[in-house]
């Protein structure tokens, strides 16, 4: 009879063994190589990197494999690994103006210097299942497709493209962002406290759960804190990361990474003190993660209501404490799933209370 | 596990947590923000407690880990194993032998002694959270000692049910004046916090808060003169050791309504049973 609460240790071991067995699946199928995940499930890897806050495609692929494809579990593996890494320093801010773009579009102008660059996008695909893939076939590209793709890929690495926001900013049509050299806070090293400044809000949003950011951003579009966004520019590409090495006294490029940047252009009617001007929302995420970057930009703009002197209409997306406290999926899933843990001591005390109250009510 | 530091956390992180602990000890019941780290177990599994334990452990420590009062519940097993592997410390199930006890939802029945440390895992450190969801507001309320809202809630319970309908995580006032959440221990355990000779540390990982009670601190459960605090327990005795004073769990024994009560504190129960035999 006491067995029900004994044997935790053995149960855990058996559960882990079973999990490993299930992860492997049918041994008759080939083992999934992490290189395959990296190369063929790249967008999953990008999401894991973005929300795991660690730029490493191979580790993201490993985490996805180990987590049996559960991306939040994979993000958790990456976060738990990341937190053990020593900090050597801080990089110089990346320069996204110097990005070598794979993709660059603007929804506010028909054309911009450098042109619209669609890049590898799902945007205009027809969502029809391709049964060739089911049969593990790959339709080879036709010769002219191959040639033109090679030409396009060669041209993307040519010249940095001017930013649409700079073009608008030159006419003061777009509000300038404050500049400064002060080091931003770091929410992975300091507890997040409110009110949080914009740098901290952006940090939090950049690692926020994609689904949460998406839905909240969507809510602003449907009227809960509407801020009339246009995609001023969305760019995806490779930037250099450089770091000042104190012993050398100058900056050294330590690597490259793919990032997605979204700048929205939002209406601002102006006030008595300020003439009408466009304002911006900003999103920057690791990898090619444009849904997330756009959502981030919309949320960033919604959270700026106070500094822009807008009304708080009580929309969830305007409430920084609400958004930032619930955006992290590792915190959220932990607390949500912890109710699976035994709670019988608490439940027992509730049981006693309800029994007593019912007995009293019956008298 | 030589890839990781003693007790998993790096020394800089431990130092950051120890500073928060010292501040917490200096201002009993005050919730000190700290830069909680991601741990290799999920938030909600005791990451706050694990970080406090990791920062407090020394190689000479003897560690006991309990969940729901029991040493052999899955999460207690998992956390104990974590420290066996990462810190290599000796572990025990016996309260008198342990120098550090990490707990979830219970305080051991065996009285703690001077020199012991007990670490509580805390899900929601803010006793006012369910009355006021905003951290910016609740911090203000604490700094002003503005606990009227809490008393109104307790009063409304009495008006509605004839008694205070909080049975666990029952709020208590510390000698410093702060009202604290004792973690989700049953209110039966609240009196054990009062004037305990042990150091009591509370860690909330996801909420990034640490608070503490130095030894011999007054901790009074909130109540009214005409409705004094009542640490209730199931009416019955343990089917294994016969204890009439310990906190009991109800175990369903069949599908025809059969049930029995056993001590939730497995160490207390086992040592009583041995002593009787």
Coordinates of C-alpha atoms in Angstrom, one line a residue:
Chain A
X1 CA 0.0 0.0 0.0
X2 CA 2.9 2.3 0.7
X3 CA 4.3 1.5 -2.7
X4 CA 2.3 4.4 -4.3
X5 CA 4.7 7.0 -2.9
X6 CA 7.9 4.9 -3.0
X7 CA 10.2 4.0 -5.8
X8 CA 10.7 7.5 -7.2
X9 CA 14.3 6.8 -8.0
X10 CA 13.6 3.6 -10.1
X11 CA 10.7 5.2 -11.8
X12 CA 12.8 8.1 -13.0
X13 CA 15.5 5.8 -14.4
X14 CA 12.9 3.7 -16.3
X15 CA 11.2 6.9 -17.6
X16 CA 14.6 8.2 -18.9
X17 CA 15.3 4.9 -20.6
X18 CA 12.0 4.8 -22.3
X19 CA 12.4 8.4 -23.4
X20 CA 15.7 7.6 -25.0
X21 CA 14.1 4.6 -26.8
X22 CA 11.2 6.8 -28.1
X23 CA 13.6 9.5 -29.2
X24 CA 15.4 7.0 -31.4
X25 CA 12.1 5.8 -32.9
X26 CA 12.0 2.7 -35.1
X27 CA 15.6 1.5 -35.4
X28 CA 14.8 0.4 -39.0
X29 CA 14.8 4.1 -40.0
X30 CA 18.2 5.8 -40.4
X31 CA 19.5 7.9 -37.4
X32 CA 18.8 11.6 -37.9
X33 CA 22.0 13.4 -38.3
X34 CA 22.3 16.9 -36.6
X35 CA 23.8 18.1 -39.9
X36 CA 20.5 17.2 -41.6
X37 CA 18.6 19.2 -39.0
X38 CA 20.9 22.1 -39.4
X39 CA 20.7 22.1 -43.2
X40 CA 17.1 21.0 -43.7
X41 CA 15.2 22.2 -40.6
X42 CA 17.2 25.4 -40.5
X43 CA 14.2 27.6 -39.5
X44 CA 13.6 25.4 -36.5
X45 CA 17.3 25.9 -35.6
X46 CA 16.9 29.7 -36.0
X47 CA 14.0 29.8 -33.7
X48 CA 15.8 27.8 -31.1
X49 CA 18.8 30.1 -31.4
X50 CA 16.7 33.2 -31.2
X51 CA 14.7 32.2 -28.1
X52 CA 17.6 30.3 -26.6
X53 CA 19.7 33.5 -26.9
X54 CA 22.7 31.5 -28.2
X55 CA 24.0 31.8 -31.7
X56 CA 25.1 28.3 -32.6
X57 CA 23.4 26.4 -35.4
X58 CA 25.0 23.1 -34.5
X59 CA 24.0 23.2 -30.8
X60 CA 20.5 24.3 -31.9
X61 CA 20.4 21.2 -34.1
X62 CA 21.6 19.0 -31.3
X63 CA 19.0 20.4 -29.0
X64 CA 16.2 19.8 -31.5
X65 CA 17.4 16.2 -31.9
X66 CA 17.6 15.6 -28.2
X67 CA 14.3 17.2 -27.6
X68 CA 12.6 15.0 -30.1
X69 CA 11.6 18.1 -32.1
X70 CA 9.9 19.9 -29.2
X71 CA 11.2 23.4 -29.9
X72 CA 10.5 24.8 -26.5
X73 CA 12.3 21.9 -24.9
X74 CA 15.2 22.5 -27.3
X75 CA 15.2 26.2 -26.3
X76 CA 15.3 25.2 -22.7
X77 CA 18.3 22.9 -23.3
X78 CA 20.1 25.8 -25.0
X79 CA 19.3 28.3 -22.2
X80 CA 20.5 25.8 -19.6
X81 CA 23.8 25.4 -21.5
X82 CA 24.2 29.1 -22.2
X83 CA 23.9 30.1 -18.6
X84 CA 27.0 28.0 -17.7
X85 CA 29.2 29.8 -20.3
X86 CA 31.8 32.3 -19.1
X87 CA 31.5 35.9 -20.3
X88 CA 34.6 37.2 -22.0
X89 CA 33.2 40.5 -22.9
X90 CA 30.7 42.4 -24.9
X91 CA 30.8 42.8 -28.7
X92 CA 30.6 46.1 -30.5
X93 CA 27.0 46.9 -31.7
X94 CA 26.4 45.0 -34.9
X95 CA 26.0 47.3 -37.9
X96 CA 22.9 46.1 -39.8
X97 CA 23.4 48.9 -42.4
X98 CA 26.5 46.9 -43.5
X99 CA 24.5 43.7 -43.7
X100 CA 24.9 41.5 -46.8
X101 CA 21.2 40.9 -47.4
X102 CA 19.6 37.7 -48.4
X103 CA 16.3 39.4 -48.3
X104 CA 15.3 43.0 -48.1
X105 CA 11.9 44.3 -48.7
X106 CA 10.1 47.5 -48.0
X107 CA 6.3 47.8 -47.9
X108 CA 6.3 51.6 -47.8
X109 CA 8.0 52.2 -51.1
X110 CA 7.6 50.6 -54.4
X111 CA 11.3 50.7 -54.9
X112 CA 14.3 51.7 -52.8
X113 CA 17.9 52.1 -53.7
X114 CA 19.2 48.5 -54.1
X115 CA 15.7 47.3 -55.0
X116 CA 13.3 44.9 -53.4
X117 CA 15.1 41.6 -52.8
X118 CA 12.7 38.8 -52.1
X119 CA 15.3 36.1 -51.2
X120 CA 14.2 32.7 -50.0
X121 CA 10.7 33.4 -48.8
X122 CA 7.5 31.4 -48.4
X123 CA 5.5 34.5 -49.1
X124 CA 4.3 33.8 -52.6
X125 CA 4.4 30.0 -52.5
X126 CA 1.2 28.2 -52.9
X127 CA 0.7 26.1 -49.8
X128 CA 0.2 22.8 -51.6
X129 CA 1.8 19.7 -50.1
X130 CA 4.6 18.6 -52.4
X131 CA 4.2 14.8 -52.5
X132 CA 7.5 14.5 -54.2
X133 CA 9.1 15.3 -50.8
X134 CA 7.1 12.5 -49.2
X135 CA 8.7 10.1 -51.6
X136 CA 12.0 11.6 -50.6
X137 CA 12.4 12.9 -54.1
X138 CA 13.8 16.3 -54.9
X139 CA 12.8 17.8 -58.3
X140 CA 16.1 19.1 -59.7
X141 CA 16.1 22.7 -60.7
X142 CA 15.9 23.4 -64.4
X143 CA 19.1 24.7 -66.0
X144 CA 17.9 28.2 -66.4
X145 CA 16.5 28.3 -62.9
X146 CA 19.9 27.1 -61.6
X147 CA 21.7 29.7 -63.6
X148 CA 19.6 32.6 -62.5
X149 CA 19.7 31.4 -58.9
X150 CA 23.5 31.3 -59.0
X151 CA 23.5 34.8 -60.4
X152 CA 21.1 36.1 -57.8
X153 CA 23.0 34.5 -54.9
X154 CA 26.2 36.0 -56.3
X155 CA 24.7 39.5 -56.5
X156 CA 23.3 39.4 -52.9
X157 CA 26.9 39.4 -51.5
X158 CA 27.7 42.5 -53.5
X159 CA 27.0 45.8 -51.7
X160 CA 25.4 46.9 -48.5
X161 CA 21.9 48.4 -49.1
X162 CA 20.9 51.8 -47.8
X163 CA 18.3 51.6 -45.1
X164 CA 14.8 52.8 -45.9
X165 CA 14.6 54.4 -42.5
X166 CA 17.7 56.5 -43.2
X167 CA 16.0 57.8 -46.3
X168 CA 12.9 58.8 -44.4
X169 CA 15.0 60.1 -41.5
X170 CA 16.9 62.5 -43.7
X171 CA 13.7 64.5 -44.1
X172 CA 12.9 64.4 -40.4
X173 CA 9.7 62.6 -41.4
X174 CA 10.8 59.8 -39.2
X175 CA 11.5 60.4 -35.6
X176 CA 15.2 60.1 -34.8
X177 CA 16.2 57.5 -32.2
X178 CA 18.3 58.6 -29.3
X179 CA 21.9 57.8 -29.7
X180 CA 24.4 57.2 -26.9
X181 CA 27.3 55.1 -25.7
X182 CA 25.9 54.0 -22.4
X183 CA 26.0 50.2 -21.9
X184 CA 22.5 48.6 -22.0
X185 CA 21.3 46.5 -19.1
X186 CA 21.5 42.8 -19.3
X187 CA 18.4 40.9 -18.2
X188 CA 20.3 37.6 -18.1
X189 CA 22.6 39.1 -15.5
X190 CA 20.4 41.5 -13.6
X191 CA 16.8 40.8 -12.4
X192 CA 14.3 42.5 -14.6
X193 CA 12.7 45.3 -12.7
X194 CA 10.0 47.8 -13.7
X195 CA 9.8 50.2 -15.3
X196 CA 12.2 48.6 -17.8
X197 CA 13.9 50.9 -20.3
X198 CA 13.6 50.3 -24.1
X199 CA 16.9 48.4 -24.4
X200 CA 15.7 45.9 -21.8
X201 CA 12.3 45.6 -23.3
X202 CA 13.9 44.9 -26.7
X203 CA 16.2 42.3 -25.1
X204 CA 13.2 40.6 -23.5
X205 CA 11.2 40.7 -26.7
X206 CA 14.1 39.3 -28.8
X207 CA 14.1 36.1 -26.8
X208 CA 10.3 36.1 -26.2
X209 CA 8.2 33.2 -27.3
X210 CA 7.3 33.5 -30.9
X211 CA 3.7 32.5 -30.4
X212 CA 3.2 34.9 -27.5
X213 CA 4.8 37.8 -29.4
X214 CA 2.9 37.0 -32.5
X215 CA -0.5 36.9 -30.8
X216 CA 0.1 40.1 -28.8
X217 CA 1.3 41.9 -31.9
X218 CA -1.8 40.6 -33.7
X219 CA -4.0 42.0 -30.9
X220 CA -2.6 45.5 -31.6
X221 CA -3.6 45.1 -35.3
X222 CA -7.1 44.2 -34.3
X223 CA -7.5 47.3 -32.2
X224 CA -6.1 46.5 -28.7
X225 CA -3.6 49.4 -28.8
X226 CA -3.5 49.9 -32.5
X227 CA -0.5 51.7 -33.8
X228 CA -0.8 51.6 -37.6
X229 CA 2.4 49.9 -38.6
X230 CA 3.9 49.7 -42.0
X231 CA 6.9 47.5 -42.7
X232 CA 9.4 50.2 -43.5
X233 CA 12.0 47.6 -44.0
X234 CA 12.6 44.0 -43.3
X235 CA 16.1 42.7 -43.9
X236 CA 17.6 39.3 -43.4
X237 CA 21.3 38.7 -43.9
X238 CA 24.8 38.3 -42.6
X239 CA 26.5 40.8 -40.3
X240 CA 29.9 40.8 -38.8
X241 CA 30.4 40.7 -35.1
X242 CA 33.4 42.5 -33.8
X243 CA 34.9 43.0 -30.4
X244 CA 37.4 45.4 -29.0
X245 CA 40.3 43.4 -27.6
X246 CA 41.8 45.4 -24.7
X247 CA 45.2 43.9 -25.2
X248 CA 45.2 45.0 -28.8
X249 CA 43.5 48.3 -28.5
X250 CA 41.4 47.8 -31.6
X251 CA 38.4 45.8 -32.8
X252 CA 38.7 42.4 -34.3
X253 CA 35.9 40.6 -36.3
X254 CA 35.2 37.5 -34.3
X255 CA 32.5 36.0 -36.5
X256 CA 29.5 36.5 -38.7
X257 CA 25.9 35.8 -38.0
X258 CA 22.5 35.8 -39.8
X259 CA 20.0 38.2 -38.3
X260 CA 16.6 39.5 -39.1
X261 CA 15.8 43.1 -38.6
X262 CA 12.4 44.8 -38.9
X263 CA 11.7 48.5 -38.7
X264 CA 8.1 49.5 -38.8
X265 CA 7.0 53.0 -39.7
X266 CA 4.1 54.1 -37.6
X267 CA 1.8 57.0 -37.7
X268 CA 2.1 59.7 -35.1
X269 CA -0.3 62.6 -35.4
X270 CA 1.9 64.9 -33.4
X271 CA 1.1 67.1 -30.5
X272 CA 1.1 70.7 -29.6
X273 CA 4.9 70.7 -29.1
X274 CA 5.7 68.4 -32.0
X275 CA 4.7 68.4 -35.6
X276 CA 3.3 65.2 -37.1
X277 CA 6.0 62.7 -37.7
X278 CA 6.4 59.0 -38.3
X279 CA 7.7 56.9 -35.4
X280 CA 9.3 53.5 -35.4
X281 CA 9.1 50.1 -33.9
X282 CA 12.1 47.9 -33.9
X283 CA 12.7 44.2 -34.1
X284 CA 16.0 42.3 -34.3
X285 CA 16.3 38.5 -33.9
X286 CA 18.9 35.8 -34.5
X287 CA 18.7 33.9 -37.7
X288 CA 16.0 34.1 -40.4
X289 CA 13.0 34.6 -38.1
X290 CA 10.9 37.3 -39.7
X291 CA 7.5 36.5 -38.1
X292 CA 9.1 37.1 -34.8
X293 CA 11.1 40.2 -35.8
X294 CA 7.9 41.8 -37.2
X295 CA 5.9 40.9 -34.1
X296 CA 8.7 42.3 -31.9
X297 CA 8.6 45.6 -33.8
X298 CA 4.9 46.0 -33.4
X299 CA 5.2 45.2 -29.7
X300 CA 8.1 47.6 -29.2
X301 CA 6.1 50.4 -30.8
X302 CA 3.0 49.6 -28.6
X303 CA 5.1 49.7 -25.5
X304 CA 6.5 53.1 -26.4
X305 CA 3.1 54.8 -25.8
X306 CA 4.3 56.6 -22.7
X307 CA 7.4 58.3 -24.1
X308 CA 5.4 59.3 -27.2
X309 CA 2.7 60.8 -25.1
X310 CA 0.0 58.5 -26.4
X311 CA -3.1 57.3 -24.5
X312 CA -2.9 54.1 -22.6
X313 CA -6.1 52.4 -23.8
X314 CA -5.6 49.6 -21.4
X315 CA -4.5 47.2 -24.1
X316 CA -2.4 44.2 -23.0
X317 CA 0.3 45.0 -25.5
X318 CA 0.8 48.5 -24.0
X319 CA 1.4 47.0 -20.5
X320 CA 5.2 46.4 -20.2
X321 CA 4.9 44.6 -16.9
X322 CA 2.3 42.2 -18.4
X323 CA 4.2 41.7 -21.7
X324 CA 7.7 41.2 -20.3
X325 CA 6.6 39.1 -17.3
X326 CA 4.9 36.6 -19.5
X327 CA 6.9 36.6 -22.7
X328 CA 9.5 34.0 -21.8
X329 CA 8.4 30.6 -22.8
X330 CA 10.9 28.8 -20.5
X331 CA 9.6 30.5 -17.5
X332 CA 6.0 30.1 -18.7
X333 CA 6.3 26.4 -19.5
X334 CA 8.1 25.7 -16.3
X335 CA 5.5 27.2 -14.1
X336 CA 2.6 25.8 -16.2
X337 CA 4.0 22.3 -16.2
X338 CA 5.1 22.3 -12.6
X339 CA 1.5 21.6 -11.6
X340 CA 2.3 18.1 -12.7
X341 CA 4.5 17.8 -9.7
X342 CA 3.0 16.3 -6.5
X343 CA 0.9 18.8 -4.6
X344 CA -0.8 16.4 -2.3
X345 CA 0.2 18.2 0.9
X346 CA -1.5 21.4 -0.2
X347 CA -4.4 19.5 -1.7
X348 CA -4.8 17.7 1.7
X349 CA -5.1 21.0 3.5
X350 CA -7.7 22.2 1.0
X351 CA -9.5 18.9 1.3
X352 CA -9.8 19.3 5.1
X353 CA -11.1 22.8 4.6
X354 CA -13.8 21.9 2.1
X355 CA -14.9 18.9 4.2
X356 CA -15.2 21.1 7.3
X357 CA -17.1 23.8 5.4
X358 CA -19.5 21.3 3.9
X359 CA -20.0 19.6 7.3
X360 CA -20.7 23.0 8.9
X361 CA -23.1 23.9 6.0
X362 CA -24.9 20.6 6.6
X363 CA -25.6 21.3 10.3
Chain B
X1 CA 30.8 16.1 -14.2
X2 CA 34.2 17.8 -14.0
X3 CA 32.9 20.1 -16.7
X4 CA 31.0 22.0 -14.1
X5 CA 32.0 23.9 -11.0
X6 CA 31.3 22.5 -7.5
X7 CA 27.5 22.5 -7.0
X8 CA 27.0 23.4 -10.7
X9 CA 26.9 27.2 -10.5
X10 CA 30.1 29.2 -11.3
X11 CA 31.6 31.2 -8.4
X12 CA 30.6 34.6 -9.8
X13 CA 27.0 33.5 -9.8
X14 CA 27.3 32.1 -6.3
X15 CA 28.8 35.3 -5.1
X16 CA 25.9 37.3 -6.6
X17 CA 23.4 34.9 -4.9
X18 CA 25.3 35.0 -1.6
X19 CA 25.2 38.8 -1.6
X20 CA 21.4 38.6 -2.1
X21 CA 21.2 36.1 0.7
X22 CA 23.2 38.4 3.1
X23 CA 20.9 41.3 2.3
X24 CA 17.9 39.0 2.8
X25 CA 19.2 37.9 6.2
X26 CA 19.8 41.5 7.2
X27 CA 16.2 42.5 6.3
X28 CA 14.1 39.5 7.3
X29 CA 11.1 38.9 5.0
X30 CA 12.2 41.5 2.4
X31 CA 12.2 40.1 -1.1
X32 CA 15.6 40.7 -2.6
X33 CA 15.7 40.7 -6.4
X34 CA 18.5 38.5 -7.8
X35 CA 19.6 37.6 -11.3
X36 CA 18.2 34.1 -11.3
X37 CA 19.9 31.7 -13.8
X38 CA 18.4 29.1 -16.0
X39 CA 19.0 25.8 -14.3
X40 CA 19.1 22.4 -15.9
X41 CA 15.7 21.7 -14.4
X42 CA 12.6 23.7 -15.3
X43 CA 11.3 26.7 -13.6
X44 CA 8.7 25.5 -11.1
X45 CA 10.7 22.5 -10.2
X46 CA 12.6 24.4 -7.5
X47 CA 15.2 26.4 -9.4
X48 CA 15.2 29.1 -6.8
X49 CA 15.8 26.6 -4.0
X50 CA 18.4 24.8 -6.0
X51 CA 20.3 28.1 -6.7
X52 CA 20.2 29.0 -3.0
X53 CA 21.4 25.5 -2.0
X54 CA 24.1 25.5 -4.6
X55 CA 25.4 28.9 -3.3
X56 CA 25.3 27.8 0.3
X57 CA 26.7 24.3 0.0
X58 CA 30.2 23.5 1.2
X59 CA 31.9 20.1 0.6
X60 CA 31.4 19.2 4.3
X61 CA 27.7 19.6 4.2
X62 CA 25.2 16.8 4.6
X63 CA 22.2 17.4 2.4
X64 CA 18.6 16.3 2.8
X65 CA 16.0 17.0 0.1
X66 CA 12.3 16.6 0.6
X67 CA 9.2 17.2 -1.5
X68 CA 5.8 17.0 0.2
X69 CA 7.7 16.0 3.3
X70 CA 9.0 12.9 1.6
X71 CA 12.6 12.0 0.7
X72 CA 11.6 9.6 -2.0
X73 CA 9.2 11.6 -4.2
X74 CA 10.4 12.0 -7.7
X75 CA 11.4 15.6 -7.6
X76 CA 13.2 15.2 -4.3
X77 CA 15.1 12.2 -5.7
X78 CA 16.0 14.3 -8.8
X79 CA 17.3 17.3 -6.9
X80 CA 19.2 15.2 -4.4
X81 CA 20.9 13.3 -7.3
X82 CA 21.7 16.6 -8.9
X83 CA 23.8 17.7 -5.9
X84 CA 25.2 14.2 -5.4
X85 CA 26.6 14.4 -9.0
X86 CA 27.6 18.1 -9.1
X87 CA 28.8 18.7 -5.6
X88 CA 29.6 15.2 -4.4
X89 CA 28.2 16.0 -0.9
X90 CA 27.0 13.4 1.5
X91 CA 23.2 13.1 1.6
X92 CA 20.8 11.8 4.2
X93 CA 17.2 11.4 5.0
X94 CA 17.6 12.1 8.7
X95 CA 16.8 15.6 9.9
X96 CA 19.2 15.6 12.9
X97 CA 22.2 14.5 10.6
X98 CA 21.5 17.0 7.8
X99 CA 23.3 20.4 7.9
X100 CA 21.3 21.7 4.9
X101 CA 17.7 20.8 4.0
X102 CA 16.0 21.8 0.8
X103 CA 12.3 21.5 0.9
X104 CA 9.2 21.9 -1.1
X105 CA 5.8 22.3 0.6
X106 CA 6.8 21.1 4.1
X107 CA 8.8 21.8 7.2
X108 CA 10.1 18.6 8.9
X109 CA 8.2 17.4 12.0
X110 CA 11.6 16.9 13.8
X111 CA 12.6 20.3 15.3
X112 CA 15.5 22.0 13.5
X113 CA 18.5 22.9 15.5
X114 CA 21.0 25.7 15.6
X115 CA 23.5 25.6 12.8
X116 CA 21.1 24.0 10.3
X117 CA 20.0 25.7 7.1
X118 CA 16.6 25.1 5.6
X119 CA 16.0 26.2 2.0
X120 CA 12.4 26.6 0.8
X121 CA 11.4 26.4 -2.9
X122 CA 9.0 29.2 -3.6
X123 CA 6.8 29.5 -6.6
X124 CA 5.2 33.0 -5.9
X125 CA 7.2 34.9 -3.3
X126 CA 4.7 37.8 -3.2
X127 CA 2.0 37.3 -0.6
X128 CA 0.0 40.1 -2.1
X129 CA 0.2 38.8 -5.7
X130 CA -3.3 37.4 -5.9
X131 CA -4.7 40.6 -4.5
X132 CA -2.6 42.9 -6.7
X133 CA -0.9 41.4 -9.8
X134 CA 1.5 44.3 -10.4
X135 CA 5.0 44.0 -9.0
X136 CA 5.4 47.8 -9.1
X137 CA 2.3 48.1 -6.8
X138 CA 3.1 45.3 -4.4
X139 CA 6.6 46.6 -3.8
X140 CA 5.2 49.9 -2.9
X141 CA 2.7 48.3 -0.6
X142 CA 5.5 46.5 1.2
X143 CA 7.6 49.6 1.6
X144 CA 4.6 51.5 3.1
X145 CA 3.6 48.5 5.2
X146 CA 0.3 48.8 3.6
X147 CA -1.3 45.4 4.3
X148 CA -4.9 46.5 4.7
X149 CA -5.9 44.7 1.5
X150 CA -4.6 41.4 3.0
X151 CA -6.6 41.9 6.2
X152 CA -9.7 42.7 4.2
X153 CA -9.3 39.5 2.2
X154 CA -8.9 37.5 5.4
X155 CA -12.0 39.3 6.9
X156 CA -14.0 38.5 3.8
X157 CA -13.1 34.9 4.1
X158 CA -14.5 34.9 7.7
X159 CA -17.6 36.7 6.6
X160 CA -18.2 34.3 3.8
X161 CA -17.1 30.9 5.3
X162 CA -16.9 31.6 9.0
X163 CA -13.1 31.0 8.9
X164 CA -10.0 32.0 7.0
X165 CA -10.1 29.9 3.8
X166 CA -6.3 29.9 3.2
X167 CA -4.9 26.5 4.1
X168 CA -1.4 26.7 2.6
X169 CA 1.0 29.5 1.7
X170 CA -0.6 31.2 4.7
X171 CA 0.8 34.8 5.1
X172 CA 2.8 35.7 8.1
X173 CA 4.2 38.9 9.6
X174 CA 7.9 39.0 10.3
X175 CA 9.4 40.9 13.2
X176 CA 10.7 43.4 10.7
X177 CA 7.1 44.3 9.8
X178 CA 7.1 42.7 6.4
X179 CA 4.4 40.3 5.5
X180 CA 5.9 37.2 3.8
X181 CA 4.7 34.1 2.0
X182 CA 6.0 31.1 3.8
X183 CA 6.0 29.1 0.5
X184 CA 3.1 26.7 -0.1
X185 CA 3.6 24.8 3.2
X186 CA 0.4 23.8 4.9
X187 CA -0.5 26.4 7.5
X188 CA 0.0 23.5 10.0
X189 CA 3.7 24.2 9.5
X190 CA 3.6 28.0 10.0
X191 CA 4.3 27.9 13.7
X192 CA 7.6 26.0 13.0
X193 CA 8.9 29.1 11.2
X194 CA 8.5 31.2 14.4
X195 CA 11.7 31.5 16.5
X196 CA 13.3 28.6 14.6
X197 CA 16.9 28.1 15.6
X198 CA 17.8 27.3 12.0
X199 CA 18.6 29.8 9.2
X200 CA 15.6 29.8 6.8
X201 CA 16.3 30.8 3.2
X202 CA 13.6 31.2 0.5
X203 CA 14.4 31.0 -3.2
X204 CA 12.1 31.9 -6.1
X205 CA 13.9 31.3 -9.3
X206 CA 11.4 32.2 -12.0
X207 CA 10.3 35.3 -10.0
X208 CA 14.0 36.2 -9.3
X209 CA 13.5 36.8 -5.6
X210 CA 15.3 35.6 -2.4
X211 CA 14.2 36.3 1.1
X212 CA 15.2 34.9 4.5
X213 CA 14.6 34.5 8.2
X214 CA 17.6 34.6 10.5
X215 CA 17.5 32.3 13.5
X216 CA 15.1 33.2 16.3
X217 CA 13.0 35.5 14.2
X218 CA 9.4 36.1 15.2
X219 CA 7.0 35.0 12.5
X220 CA 3.4 35.4 13.3
X221 CA 0.6 34.1 11.1
X222 CA -1.9 36.8 10.3
X223 CA -5.1 36.5 12.2
X224 CA -7.7 38.5 14.2
X225 CA -8.1 38.6 18.0
X226 CA -11.5 37.0 17.7
X227 CA -10.4 34.6 15.0
X228 CA -7.0 33.4 16.2
X229 CA -4.8 31.4 13.8
X230 CA -5.6 27.7 13.8
X231 CA -2.9 25.3 12.4
X232 CA -5.3 22.6 11.3
X233 CA -4.5 19.0 10.3
X234 CA -6.4 15.9 9.2
X235 CA -8.2 14.4 12.2
X236 CA -6.6 11.1 12.7
X237 CA -3.4 9.2 13.3
X238 CA -0.8 7.8 11.1
X239 CA -1.5 4.2 10.0
X240 CA 2.2 3.3 10.0
X241 CA 3.7 5.0 13.1
X242 CA 0.6 6.0 15.0
X243 CA 1.5 9.6 15.3
X244 CA -1.3 11.9 16.4
X245 CA 0.6 15.1 16.0
X246 CA 2.2 15.0 12.6
X247 CA 0.8 16.3 9.3
X248 CA -1.0 13.5 7.5
X249 CA -1.5 12.6 3.9
X250 CA -4.6 10.8 2.8
X251 CA -4.0 7.7 0.7
X252 CA -6.8 6.2 -1.2
X253 CA -6.6 2.4 -0.8
X254 CA -9.3 1.1 -3.0
X255 CA -12.1 2.3 -5.3
X256 CA -14.8 1.9 -2.7
X257 CA -14.0 4.9 -0.6
X258 CA -11.4 3.2 1.5
X259 CA -8.6 5.5 2.7
X260 CA -5.9 5.7 5.3
X261 CA -3.7 8.5 6.7
X262 CA 0.0 8.4 6.9
X263 CA 2.6 10.9 7.9
X264 CA 3.7 13.2 5.1
X265 CA 7.2 13.4 6.7
X266 CA 8.7 10.0 5.7
X267 CA 11.8 10.4 7.8
X268 CA 9.8 11.3 11.0
X269 CA 7.5 8.3 10.3
X270 CA 10.3 5.8 9.6
X271 CA 12.3 6.7 12.7
X272 CA 9.2 6.6 14.9
X273 CA 8.3 3.1 13.5
X274 CA 11.9 1.9 14.0
X275 CA 11.9 3.3 17.5
X276 CA 8.7 1.5 18.4
X277 CA 9.8 -1.8 16.9

